[in-house]
Coordinates of C-alpha atoms and ligand atoms in Angstrom, one line a residue:
M1 CA -6.8 -6.7 -0.4
C2 CA -10.1 -7.5 1.4
G3 CA -11.8 -4.7 3.8
I4 CA -13.3 -6.1 6.9
V5 CA -15.5 -3.4 9.3
G6 CA -17.4 -5.3 12.6
A7 CA -19.1 -3.5 15.5
V8 CA -21.3 -4.2 18.7
A9 CA -23.4 -1.3 19.1
Q10 CA -27.0 -0.5 21.0
R11 CA -28.0 1.4 17.3
D12 CA -28.5 -0.5 13.8
V13 CA -24.8 -0.6 12.5
A14 CA -25.4 -1.2 8.9
D15 CA -24.9 2.1 7.7
I16 CA -21.3 2.2 9.8
L17 CA -20.6 -1.0 8.3
L18 CA -21.5 0.5 5.3
E19 CA -20.0 3.7 5.2
G20 CA -16.6 2.0 6.7
L21 CA -16.6 -0.5 3.4
K22 CA -16.7 2.8 1.3
R23 CA -13.8 3.9 2.9
L24 CA -11.9 0.4 2.6
E25 CA -13.3 -0.2 -0.9
Y26 CA -9.9 1.0 -2.2
R27 CA -8.4 -2.4 -0.8
G28 CA -10.7 -4.9 -2.4
Y29 CA -13.5 -4.7 -4.8
D30 CA -15.0 -7.3 -6.7
S31 CA -17.7 -8.4 -4.3
A32 CA -19.3 -7.2 -0.9
G33 CA -21.3 -8.4 1.7
M34 CA -22.5 -7.9 5.1
A35 CA -24.2 -9.6 7.7
V36 CA -26.5 -8.5 11.2
V37 CA -28.0 -10.2 14.1
D38 CA -31.8 -8.7 13.6
N39 CA -33.9 -8.6 17.3
Q40 CA -35.1 -12.1 16.7
S41 CA -31.7 -13.1 16.9
N42 CA -31.4 -14.1 13.1
L43 CA -28.5 -13.8 10.6
Q44 CA -29.7 -11.5 7.5
R45 CA -27.1 -11.3 5.1
V46 CA -27.2 -9.4 1.7
R47 CA -24.3 -9.6 -0.6
R48 CA -23.4 -8.5 -4.0
L49 CA -20.9 -9.6 -6.6
G50 CA -19.1 -5.9 -8.2
K51 CA -18.4 -3.0 -6.0
V52 CA -19.9 -1.6 -2.9
A53 CA -22.6 0.6 -4.7
E54 CA -24.6 -2.8 -5.8
L55 CA -24.3 -4.1 -2.3
D56 CA -25.6 0.0 -1.1
D57 CA -28.2 -0.7 -3.8
A58 CA -29.6 -3.7 -2.7
L59 CA -29.6 -2.9 1.3
S60 CA -31.9 -0.2 0.1
L61 CA -34.4 -2.2 -1.2
Q62 CA -33.8 -4.9 1.5
P63 CA -32.7 -2.9 4.7
L64 CA -30.6 -4.8 8.1
A65 CA -31.3 -4.1 10.9
G66 CA -29.4 -5.3 14.2
G67 CA -26.7 -3.8 16.8
T68 CA -24.2 -6.9 15.6
G69 CA -22.9 -7.2 12.3
I70 CA -19.8 -7.5 10.0
A71 CA -19.5 -6.6 6.7
H72 CA -17.1 -7.2 4.2
T73 CA -14.7 -5.8 0.7
R74 CA -13.5 -9.0 -1.4
W75 CA -10.8 -9.4 -3.8
A76 CA -10.9 -13.1 -4.7
T77 CA -8.0 -15.3 -4.1
H78 CA -10.0 -18.8 -3.5
G79 CA -12.8 -19.0 -5.9
E80 CA -14.2 -16.1 -8.7
P81 CA -15.8 -13.1 -7.2
S82 CA -19.6 -14.1 -7.2
E83 CA -22.0 -13.8 -5.0
R84 CA -22.1 -17.3 -4.2
N85 CA -18.1 -16.7 -3.2
A86 CA -18.9 -13.2 -1.4
H87 CA -18.5 -13.0 2.1
P88 CA -19.7 -13.2 4.7
H89 CA -19.7 -16.6 4.8
V90 CA -22.2 -18.6 7.6
S91 CA -22.0 -22.0 9.0
S92 CA -25.2 -23.3 10.2
D93 CA -27.4 -20.3 10.0
D94 CA -25.7 -19.3 13.1
L95 CA -21.9 -18.5 12.6
A96 CA -20.8 -15.6 10.1
I97 CA -17.9 -15.2 9.2
V98 CA -15.6 -12.7 6.9
H99 CA -11.9 -12.7 6.6
N100 CA -8.7 -11.2 4.8
G101 CA -5.6 -13.4 3.9
I102 CA -5.0 -16.9 2.8
I103 CA -5.5 -20.6 4.9
E104 CA -3.2 -22.8 3.2
N105 CA -4.2 -26.0 4.5
H106 CA -8.0 -25.2 3.7
E107 CA -8.3 -28.2 1.3
T108 CA -7.3 -30.8 4.2
L109 CA -10.2 -29.1 6.3
R110 CA -12.8 -28.8 3.6
D111 CA -12.2 -32.5 3.3
E112 CA -12.0 -33.1 6.8
L113 CA -15.3 -31.3 7.6
T114 CA -17.4 -32.4 4.7
A115 CA -16.6 -36.3 6.2
K116 CA -18.1 -34.7 9.3
G117 CA -21.6 -34.1 7.3
Y118 CA -20.7 -30.1 6.8
E119 CA -21.9 -29.2 3.1
F120 CA -20.0 -26.5 1.1
L121 CA -21.7 -24.0 -0.5
S122 CA -18.8 -21.6 -2.0
E123 CA -15.4 -22.6 -3.5
T124 CA -13.6 -20.1 -0.4
D125 CA -11.1 -21.0 2.4
T126 CA -13.4 -18.5 4.2
E127 CA -16.4 -20.9 4.6
V128 CA -14.1 -23.7 5.1
M129 CA -13.0 -21.6 8.6
A130 CA -16.9 -21.1 9.1
H131 CA -17.4 -24.9 10.0
L132 CA -14.5 -25.4 11.5
I133 CA -15.1 -22.8 14.2
H134 CA -19.1 -24.0 14.2
H135 CA -17.4 -27.9 14.4
E136 CA -15.3 -26.4 17.6
L137 CA -18.2 -24.5 19.3
T138 CA -20.0 -27.9 19.8
K139 CA -16.7 -28.8 21.8
N140 CA -15.8 -26.0 23.2
K141 CA -18.0 -24.3 25.7
D142 CA -17.7 -20.6 23.9
L143 CA -17.2 -18.6 20.8
L144 CA -14.1 -17.1 21.8
S145 CA -12.5 -20.7 23.1
A146 CA -14.1 -22.2 19.4
V147 CA -12.3 -19.8 17.9
L148 CA -9.0 -20.0 19.4
A149 CA -9.4 -23.9 18.9
A150 CA -9.7 -23.4 15.6
V151 CA -7.5 -20.8 14.6
N152 CA -4.7 -23.3 15.8
Q153 CA -5.7 -25.8 13.0
L154 CA -5.2 -23.4 10.3
E155 CA -2.1 -23.0 8.6
G156 CA -1.7 -19.2 6.1
A157 CA -2.9 -15.9 7.3
Y158 CA -6.2 -14.6 8.7
G159 CA -7.2 -11.1 9.7
T160 CA -11.0 -12.4 10.3
V161 CA -14.7 -11.4 12.7
V162 CA -16.7 -14.0 13.8
M163 CA -20.3 -13.7 15.3
D164 CA -22.7 -15.9 16.9
R165 CA -26.9 -15.6 15.8
R166 CA -27.5 -17.3 19.7
D167 CA -24.7 -14.3 21.4
P168 CA -24.9 -11.6 19.8
S169 CA -23.6 -9.5 22.8
K170 CA -19.8 -9.5 20.9
L171 CA -18.2 -10.2 18.0
V172 CA -14.4 -12.2 17.9
A173 CA -11.6 -11.9 15.7
A174 CA -8.4 -13.2 15.2
R175 CA -5.5 -12.0 13.3
S176 CA -2.4 -13.5 12.0
G177 CA -0.7 -12.3 8.7
S178 CA -3.5 -10.0 8.1
P179 CA -4.1 -6.4 10.5
L180 CA -6.9 -5.3 12.5
V181 CA -7.6 -2.6 14.5
V182 CA -10.0 -2.3 17.4
G183 CA -12.4 1.4 17.4
L184 CA -13.4 2.5 20.7
G185 CA -16.6 4.1 21.0
I186 CA -18.5 4.9 24.0
G187 CA -21.5 1.9 24.4
E188 CA -20.1 0.5 21.3
N189 CA -17.3 -1.0 20.0
F190 CA -15.6 -1.7 16.4
L191 CA -13.5 -3.6 14.4
A192 CA -11.8 -3.1 11.0
S193 CA -9.0 -4.2 8.3
D194 CA -7.9 -0.5 8.4
Q195 CA -8.9 2.7 10.9
L196 CA -9.5 4.4 8.1
A197 CA -12.9 2.8 8.1
L198 CA -13.7 3.9 11.6
L199 CA -13.4 7.0 11.8
P200 CA -16.5 8.4 11.8
V201 CA -17.0 6.9 14.4
T202 CA -13.9 6.9 16.7
R203 CA -10.3 8.2 17.2
R204 CA -9.6 5.8 19.5
F205 CA -7.6 2.2 18.1
Q206 CA -5.8 -0.6 19.7
F207 CA -3.8 -2.6 16.6
L208 CA -4.5 -6.3 17.4
E209 CA -0.9 -8.0 17.4
E210 CA -0.1 -11.1 15.3
G211 CA -1.7 -14.0 16.9
D212 CA -3.8 -11.8 18.6
V213 CA -7.7 -13.2 19.6
C214 CA -10.3 -10.2 20.4
E215 CA -13.3 -10.4 22.3
L216 CA -15.4 -7.2 21.5
R217 CA -18.7 -6.2 23.3
R218 CA -20.7 -3.1 23.5
N219 CA -18.6 -2.0 27.2
R220 CA -15.9 -4.5 27.2
I221 CA -12.6 -5.5 25.2
D222 CA -10.9 -9.0 25.8
I223 CA -7.1 -9.7 24.2
Y224 CA -5.8 -12.6 24.2
D225 CA -2.5 -13.6 22.6
R226 CA -1.8 -17.0 20.6
T227 CA -2.2 -19.0 23.8
G228 CA -4.7 -17.6 25.6
K229 CA -3.1 -15.1 28.1
K230 CA -4.8 -12.4 28.5
V231 CA -3.3 -8.9 27.1
T232 CA -3.0 -5.1 27.6
R233 CA -2.5 -3.2 23.7
K234 CA -2.0 0.1 23.7
I235 CA -4.7 2.5 22.8
I236 CA -3.4 4.8 20.2
E237 CA -5.2 8.2 19.3
S238 CA -5.6 8.3 15.6
D239 CA -4.0 11.7 14.0
L240 CA -5.6 11.1 10.3
D241 CA -8.5 13.6 8.8
H242 CA -12.3 12.2 9.6
D243 CA -12.3 13.6 5.9
A244 CA -9.2 12.1 5.1
G245 CA -11.7 9.4 3.0
D246 CA -13.0 12.0 0.5
K247 CA -11.9 13.5 -2.7
G248 CA -12.6 16.8 -2.4
Q249 CA -13.1 19.5 -5.3
Y250 CA -11.2 16.2 -7.2
R251 CA -13.2 13.9 -9.6
H252 CA -10.4 11.2 -8.4
Y253 CA -8.6 11.0 -5.2
M254 CA -5.2 10.4 -7.4
L255 CA -5.6 13.4 -8.9
K256 CA -6.3 15.0 -5.4
E257 CA -3.1 12.5 -4.1
I258 CA -1.2 14.4 -6.4
H259 CA -1.9 17.5 -5.7
E260 CA -1.3 17.5 -1.6
Q261 CA 1.9 16.8 -3.3
P262 CA 3.4 19.8 -1.7
D263 CA 1.6 19.6 1.1
S264 CA 2.3 15.8 2.1
V265 CA 6.4 16.7 1.5
R266 CA 5.4 19.6 3.6
N267 CA 4.2 17.0 6.3
T268 CA 7.1 14.9 6.5
L269 CA 9.7 17.6 6.5
E270 CA 7.8 18.8 9.5
G271 CA 10.4 19.8 12.4
R272 CA 13.4 17.0 11.0
L273 CA 15.4 19.3 9.9
G274 CA 17.6 21.4 11.5
D275 CA 19.4 24.6 9.9
K276 CA 21.8 22.6 8.1
Q277 CA 21.6 19.3 9.4
V278 CA 19.2 16.4 9.1
L279 CA 17.6 15.6 12.5
I280 CA 19.1 12.4 13.1
D281 CA 16.6 11.6 16.0
S282 CA 13.6 12.0 13.9
F283 CA 14.5 8.4 13.5
G284 CA 14.2 6.8 16.7
E285 CA 15.8 7.1 20.0
K286 CA 18.4 4.8 18.9
A287 CA 19.2 6.0 15.2
E288 CA 22.2 8.1 15.7
E289 CA 24.0 5.0 17.8
I290 CA 23.0 2.7 15.0
F291 CA 23.6 4.7 12.0
S292 CA 27.0 5.7 12.9
K293 CA 28.3 2.2 12.9
V294 CA 26.8 0.9 9.0
R295 CA 28.6 0.3 6.4
N296 CA 26.2 -1.2 4.4
V297 CA 22.0 -1.1 3.5
Q298 CA 19.8 -3.6 2.4
I299 CA 16.5 -2.4 1.2
I300 CA 13.0 -4.7 0.6
A301 CA 10.2 -3.6 -0.5
C302 CA 7.4 -3.8 -3.3
G303 CA 5.7 -2.5 -6.4
T304 CA 6.4 1.4 -6.5
S305 CA 8.4 1.2 -2.6
Y306 CA 11.0 -0.8 -4.4
H307 CA 11.0 1.9 -7.3
A308 CA 11.0 4.3 -4.3
G309 CA 14.2 2.2 -3.0
M310 CA 16.1 2.0 -6.4
V311 CA 16.6 6.1 -5.8
A312 CA 18.2 5.5 -3.2
R313 CA 20.6 3.1 -4.1
Y314 CA 21.8 5.7 -6.5
W315 CA 22.5 8.5 -3.6
F316 CA 23.5 6.0 -0.6
E317 CA 26.3 4.9 -2.9
E318 CA 27.3 8.6 -4.6
I319 CA 26.4 11.0 -1.8
A320 CA 27.2 8.9 1.6
G321 CA 29.5 6.7 0.2
I322 CA 27.9 3.8 1.4
Q323 CA 27.2 0.0 -0.2
C324 CA 23.8 -0.6 -1.3
N325 CA 21.6 -2.9 -2.4
V326 CA 17.4 -3.0 -3.1
E327 CA 15.7 -6.3 -3.7
I328 CA 11.8 -7.3 -4.5
A329 CA 10.4 -8.6 -1.5
S330 CA 8.7 -11.5 -2.9
E331 CA 12.4 -12.8 -4.1
F332 CA 14.6 -11.8 -1.0
R333 CA 12.5 -13.9 1.0
Y334 CA 13.4 -17.3 -1.0
R335 CA 17.1 -16.6 -1.2
K336 CA 19.9 -17.4 1.0
S337 CA 21.4 -14.2 0.6
F338 CA 24.6 -13.0 2.2
V339 CA 24.7 -10.7 4.8
P340 CA 27.9 -7.7 5.1
A341 CA 28.9 -6.6 8.9
N342 CA 26.5 -3.8 9.8
S343 CA 24.4 -4.0 7.3
L344 CA 21.0 -2.2 8.5
L345 CA 18.2 -3.2 6.9
V346 CA 15.6 -1.3 5.4
T347 CA 12.2 -1.7 4.4
I348 CA 9.6 0.8 2.6
S349 CA 6.4 0.0 2.5
Q350 CA 3.3 2.6 2.0
S351 CA 0.9 0.4 4.6
G352 CA 3.2 -1.7 6.5
E353 CA 1.1 -4.6 6.1
T354 CA 2.7 -6.0 2.4
A355 CA 2.4 -9.6 3.0
D356 CA 6.4 -10.1 1.4
T357 CA 7.6 -7.2 2.5
L358 CA 6.3 -8.2 5.9
A359 CA 8.0 -12.1 5.8
A360 CA 11.3 -10.4 4.3
L361 CA 11.4 -8.2 7.5
R362 CA 10.9 -11.1 10.0
L363 CA 13.9 -13.3 7.7
A364 CA 16.5 -10.7 7.9
K365 CA 15.8 -10.7 11.8
E366 CA 16.8 -14.2 12.3
S367 CA 19.7 -13.5 9.2
G368 CA 22.7 -11.6 11.3
Y369 CA 21.3 -7.5 10.1
M370 CA 22.3 -5.1 12.8
A371 CA 19.1 -3.3 12.9
S372 CA 16.1 -2.8 11.3
L373 CA 14.1 0.6 9.7
T374 CA 11.0 1.0 8.3
L375 CA 9.9 4.0 6.2
C376 CA 5.9 3.9 6.4
N377 CA 2.6 5.8 6.2
V378 CA 0.5 3.9 8.2
P379 CA 1.0 4.3 12.1
G380 CA 1.0 1.5 14.0
S381 CA 1.1 -1.3 11.1
S382 CA 2.9 -4.3 11.3
L383 CA 6.2 -3.0 10.2
V384 CA 6.6 -0.4 12.4
R385 CA 5.3 -2.5 15.4
E386 CA 7.9 -5.3 14.4
S387 CA 11.5 -2.8 13.0
D388 CA 13.9 -1.2 15.5
L389 CA 13.7 1.6 14.1
A390 CA 10.8 3.4 12.2
F391 CA 9.9 6.6 10.3
M392 CA 6.7 7.4 9.7
T393 CA 6.2 9.3 5.8
R394 CA 3.2 11.4 6.5
A395 CA 1.7 11.4 3.2
G396 CA -1.5 11.1 5.0
A397 CA -4.5 8.8 3.7
E398 CA -3.8 7.3 0.3
I399 CA -6.5 6.1 -1.5
G400 CA -6.2 5.8 -5.1
V401 CA -4.2 2.0 -6.0
A402 CA -1.6 3.8 -7.4
S403 CA 0.4 5.3 -5.5
T404 CA 1.6 9.2 -6.1
K405 CA 2.0 11.0 -2.4
A406 CA 3.4 8.2 -0.8
F407 CA 6.2 7.4 -3.7
T408 CA 7.6 11.4 -3.7
T409 CA 7.4 11.5 0.6
Q410 CA 9.3 7.7 0.5
L411 CA 11.9 9.3 -1.9
V412 CA 11.6 12.6 0.9
S413 CA 12.5 10.4 3.6
L414 CA 15.3 8.7 1.9
L415 CA 17.0 12.0 1.1
M416 CA 17.0 12.5 4.3
L417 CA 18.0 8.9 5.6
V418 CA 21.0 9.0 3.6
A419 CA 21.8 12.6 4.5
A420 CA 21.7 11.0 8.3
I421 CA 23.7 8.2 7.7
G422 CA 25.9 10.1 5.0
R423 CA 27.4 12.5 7.7
H424 CA 29.1 9.4 10.0
N425 CA 30.8 8.0 6.8
G426 CA 32.7 11.2 5.4
M427 CA 29.9 13.1 3.2
A428 CA 31.0 16.7 3.6
N429 CA 29.0 19.5 6.3
E430 CA 27.9 21.6 3.1
Q431 CA 26.5 18.7 1.2
E432 CA 24.0 18.0 3.8
A433 CA 23.7 21.4 4.1
D434 CA 22.6 21.6 0.4
I435 CA 20.9 18.8 0.8
V436 CA 18.4 20.4 3.4
K437 CA 18.2 23.2 1.2
S438 CA 16.9 21.7 -1.6
L439 CA 14.4 19.6 0.1
R440 CA 13.2 23.2 1.8
L441 CA 12.6 24.3 -1.7
L442 CA 10.8 21.0 -3.2
P443 CA 6.9 21.5 -2.1
S444 CA 7.8 24.7 -4.2
V445 CA 9.4 23.2 -7.0
I446 CA 6.6 20.2 -6.6
E447 CA 3.7 22.9 -7.0
S448 CA 5.7 24.5 -10.7
S449 CA 5.4 20.7 -11.5
L450 CA 2.3 20.8 -11.1
S451 CA 0.9 24.2 -13.0
L452 CA 1.8 21.7 -16.4
S453 CA -1.1 19.7 -15.9
K454 CA -2.6 21.4 -19.2
P455 CA 0.5 21.0 -21.7
I456 CA 0.2 17.4 -20.1
E457 CA -3.2 16.6 -20.8
A458 CA -2.7 18.0 -24.2
M459 CA 0.2 15.1 -24.8
A460 CA -1.8 12.5 -23.2
E461 CA -3.4 12.6 -26.3
A462 CA -0.9 11.1 -28.8
F463 CA -1.2 7.5 -25.9
S464 CA -5.2 7.0 -25.9
D465 CA -4.8 4.7 -29.1
K466 CA -1.6 3.1 -28.2
H467 CA -1.7 -0.2 -26.7
H468 CA 2.5 -0.1 -26.0
S469 CA 4.9 2.4 -24.7
L470 CA 8.4 2.3 -23.7
F471 CA 9.9 4.8 -20.4
L472 CA 13.3 5.5 -21.1
G473 CA 15.3 7.2 -18.4
R474 CA 19.3 6.8 -17.4
G475 CA 21.2 7.4 -13.6
S476 CA 18.9 8.0 -10.9
Q477 CA 16.1 9.1 -13.3
Y478 CA 15.5 5.3 -14.6
P479 CA 14.0 4.0 -11.8
I480 CA 11.1 6.9 -12.2
A481 CA 11.1 5.8 -15.5
M482 CA 10.2 3.2 -14.4
E483 CA 7.7 4.2 -11.5
G484 CA 6.3 6.2 -14.6
A485 CA 6.0 3.4 -16.3
L486 CA 4.2 1.3 -13.8
K487 CA 1.7 4.4 -13.3
L488 CA 1.0 3.8 -16.8
K489 CA -0.2 0.0 -16.8
E490 CA -1.7 0.4 -13.7
I491 CA -4.7 3.1 -15.2
S492 CA -4.4 2.6 -18.7
Y493 CA -3.8 -0.6 -18.9
I494 CA -1.5 0.7 -22.0
H495 CA 1.5 -1.8 -21.8
A496 CA 4.7 0.2 -20.3
E497 CA 8.1 -0.7 -20.3
A498 CA 11.1 1.2 -18.8
Y499 CA 14.5 0.8 -19.8
A500 CA 17.8 2.7 -18.7
A501 CA 18.1 4.6 -21.8
G502 CA 21.7 2.7 -22.4
E503 CA 19.7 -0.8 -22.3
L504 CA 18.2 0.4 -26.1
K505 CA 20.4 -1.1 -28.7
H506 CA 20.3 -4.1 -26.6
G507 CA 17.0 -5.5 -27.5
P508 CA 14.3 -3.1 -27.4
L509 CA 15.0 -0.6 -30.2
A510 CA 13.6 -3.2 -32.1
L511 CA 10.2 -2.5 -30.9
I512 CA 10.4 1.0 -32.5
D513 CA 8.0 2.5 -35.1
N514 CA 5.4 5.1 -35.2
N515 CA 3.1 2.9 -32.7
M516 CA 5.1 2.8 -29.9
P517 CA 5.2 6.4 -27.7
V518 CA 8.6 6.7 -26.0
V519 CA 8.7 8.3 -22.7
V520 CA 11.7 10.0 -21.9
V521 CA 13.0 11.7 -18.3
A522 CA 15.5 14.1 -19.5
P523 CA 16.9 16.8 -17.0
N524 CA 20.1 18.3 -17.7
N525 CA 22.7 16.3 -15.7
E526 CA 25.8 14.0 -16.5
L527 CA 24.4 11.1 -18.2
L528 CA 22.1 14.3 -20.4
E529 CA 24.8 14.0 -23.9
K530 CA 24.5 9.9 -23.7
L531 CA 20.7 10.5 -23.3
K532 CA 20.3 12.9 -26.5
S533 CA 22.3 9.8 -28.0
N534 CA 19.5 7.1 -27.0
M535 CA 17.0 9.6 -28.0
E536 CA 18.8 10.0 -31.6
E537 CA 18.5 6.5 -31.7
V538 CA 14.5 6.1 -31.6
R539 CA 14.1 9.2 -34.1
A540 CA 16.1 8.0 -36.7
R541 CA 13.4 4.4 -36.7
G542 CA 10.8 6.8 -36.7
G543 CA 9.8 6.7 -32.9
L544 CA 7.6 8.8 -31.4
L545 CA 9.4 11.0 -28.6
Y546 CA 7.9 12.8 -25.3
V547 CA 10.6 13.8 -23.5
F548 CA 10.5 16.0 -20.0
A549 CA 13.4 18.1 -19.8
D550 CA 14.5 21.1 -18.6
S551 CA 15.5 24.6 -20.1
D552 CA 18.8 23.9 -19.5
A553 CA 18.8 20.8 -21.6
R554 CA 18.5 22.5 -24.2
L555 CA 16.0 20.1 -26.0
M556 CA 13.9 21.2 -28.9
Q557 CA 10.5 20.2 -30.0
G558 CA 10.5 19.3 -33.5
D559 CA 9.4 15.9 -35.9
N560 CA 8.2 13.6 -33.4
V561 CA 9.5 15.1 -30.2
E562 CA 7.4 17.0 -27.6
V563 CA 8.8 18.5 -25.1
I564 CA 7.5 19.1 -21.9
T565 CA 10.0 21.8 -19.9
L566 CA 10.5 21.3 -16.1
N567 CA 12.2 24.6 -13.9
R568 CA 16.0 23.8 -13.6
V569 CA 16.6 21.9 -9.9
A570 CA 19.3 20.5 -8.2
D571 CA 20.0 17.2 -9.4
V572 CA 19.2 15.4 -5.9
I573 CA 15.6 16.2 -5.9
A574 CA 15.2 15.7 -9.7
P575 CA 14.1 12.5 -9.5
I576 CA 11.4 13.5 -7.4
V577 CA 10.5 16.7 -9.3
Y578 CA 10.1 14.6 -12.7
T579 CA 7.8 11.9 -10.8
I580 CA 5.5 14.7 -11.1
P581 CA 4.5 15.1 -14.9
L582 CA 4.7 11.5 -15.3
Q583 CA 2.2 10.8 -12.4
L584 CA 0.2 13.4 -14.5
L585 CA 0.6 11.9 -18.2
S586 CA -0.5 8.3 -17.1
Y587 CA -4.1 10.3 -15.5
Y588 CA -4.9 11.9 -18.0
V589 CA -4.2 9.1 -20.7
A590 CA -6.5 6.7 -18.2
I591 CA -9.6 9.9 -18.2
I592 CA -9.0 9.9 -21.6
K593 CA -9.5 6.1 -22.0
G594 CA -12.1 6.0 -19.3
T595 CA -10.8 3.7 -16.8
D596 CA -11.3 3.2 -13.3
V597 CA -8.3 5.8 -12.1
D598 CA -8.6 5.0 -8.7
Q599 CA -9.9 1.1 -8.2
P600 CA -7.9 -0.2 -11.3
R601 CA -9.1 -3.5 -12.2
N602 CA -7.6 -6.7 -10.8
L603 CA -5.5 -4.1 -8.2
A604 CA -5.4 -3.7 -4.7
K605 CA -4.2 -1.2 -2.7
S606 CA -2.9 -3.5 0.4
V607 CA -1.5 -6.4 -0.5
T608 CA -1.6 -8.4 2.5
V609 CA -1.6 -11.7 0.9
E610 CA 1.5 -13.7 -0.7
Ligands
F1P1 C1 3.4 -2.3 -2.2 C2 2.1 -2.2 -3.4 C3 2.2 -0.5 -3.6 C4 1.1 -0.3 -5.1 C5 0.0 -1.0 -4.8 C6 0.4 -2.1 -4.0 O1 2.9 -2.0 -1.2 O2 3.0 -2.8 -4.9 O3 2.8 0.0 -3.9 O4 0.4 1.2 -4.8 O5 -1.1 -0.4 -3.9 O6 1.3 -2.4 -2.9 P1 3.6 -1.2 0.0 O7 4.2 -2.1 1.0 O8 3.6 0.6 -0.2 O9 2.0 -0.9 1.1

């Protein structure tokens, strides 16, 4: 969602803050702003509606100078996207504040503060926090105590950084429900909602924990828990590339990330496979003991990560003989669910900060699950810290909002998990050895799928003037069809729906005509003949078929049928392999339509609000 950057330094911080915002822009991007305290101890602020580039232009006309500053990119929750609603918000020209999250009791607080004489200039819940902290400063001795007093009155989620022009030697930050990380410099220190923002200035980080409040000075960092007790937080050295936020030779982050998949899968596997076995320790010290007892798996995730979980359900039940349920986090967290004995809770998340997934994990911890495991791409994130076991997917930084390499590395991680748990549940050694062999081949198989870019780009032409589309798959390719449809709608804005192909005649067949492209994921497996009948149902009604198949599937190009042929691969890894052409298809359709591929309208990369 929103992106936050803050800095206290001797040098001017505006460029550092701006670079941080550019690196965070993928999180949220309807407006952006920056405030610094200048050398006359005045607050200077610039805000703009639109992308960070608009702010950049404004700052070149009206540069900000000062060693203490905060900056923000906004993804609107309370109040429309506008300059007035953009952060930083100020109170009485003394305090400036940036915030990520939602304050649920903002209306009550707004009424109380209005009665006390505060004037509101925006519709945001953040301005409520600014005035509340300002008011608390009249009763408390310093900014830290005022922030502590104020956050105790807040209900909801916040990651926030506050600055007072009357004491520019420090920033005060608070975290509850929205991530914040401290970046440690030499004689200067930083804050951000994501370490990626600070990689140009530091690699040393401290992740704030829930309820933490932090006072950040140039030469000192003090962290307190929600009771005001001083605490220490581990310093972590980041292994993310400094240029993880660069597009390199590619036109878009999404295309770069699609092409990075052979390498990211290699990284996911690195050091985690034995000769014929998955190395269970890769899931954590206690994994062996926990996995030997697991009789049921409950997977919780959102969006693309949820689709990865759906594929895993087929694998768990078919390969490991373990019962597996998969549920969207926002549903799971608000219903009473039954927890069978010896159940393992698995959360899947690229960011590790998705509000609903995190809430579901916290709820599950009180509901009798034997243990929790997260498959996550961000070390030190909330899900990683709060789960019993954590397995890093190692996709590398993913910037494009539409998830690509995070998804395929989640699938690889899940397949390893299935093998590791299956071994304790009677899965044959040979089967595990076959999985390991297929996983080792995967990077080169993905490379050959990427070589299909040209025909897929040509296929994309047929979609550019369409408004609707259907995606069909069966078995473990059904969730891949769902992921393909999600990709297309996210970045090309074409309405795309996925169906398990057997469901066609129960309704969606009524939609078929020559304006409705139908994409089919059709590797040669035991369901192929059934799928072929489903395709005939479409063809007989004048539908247009766009089929991804392998040579063994013997599907012929013909009237209204376009076929792209992939190499034949083992069934178990086919869902991962068939994801690639669907990613490319949506990318090229979006290119033809001229949409904003990396930052599609209305979407944000990391959904840290409910
Ligand atoms: C879940 C998710 C992503 C999607 C988008 C919004 O996030 O739905 O799958 O690509 O970025 O959030 P996560 O829990 O996997 O971080």
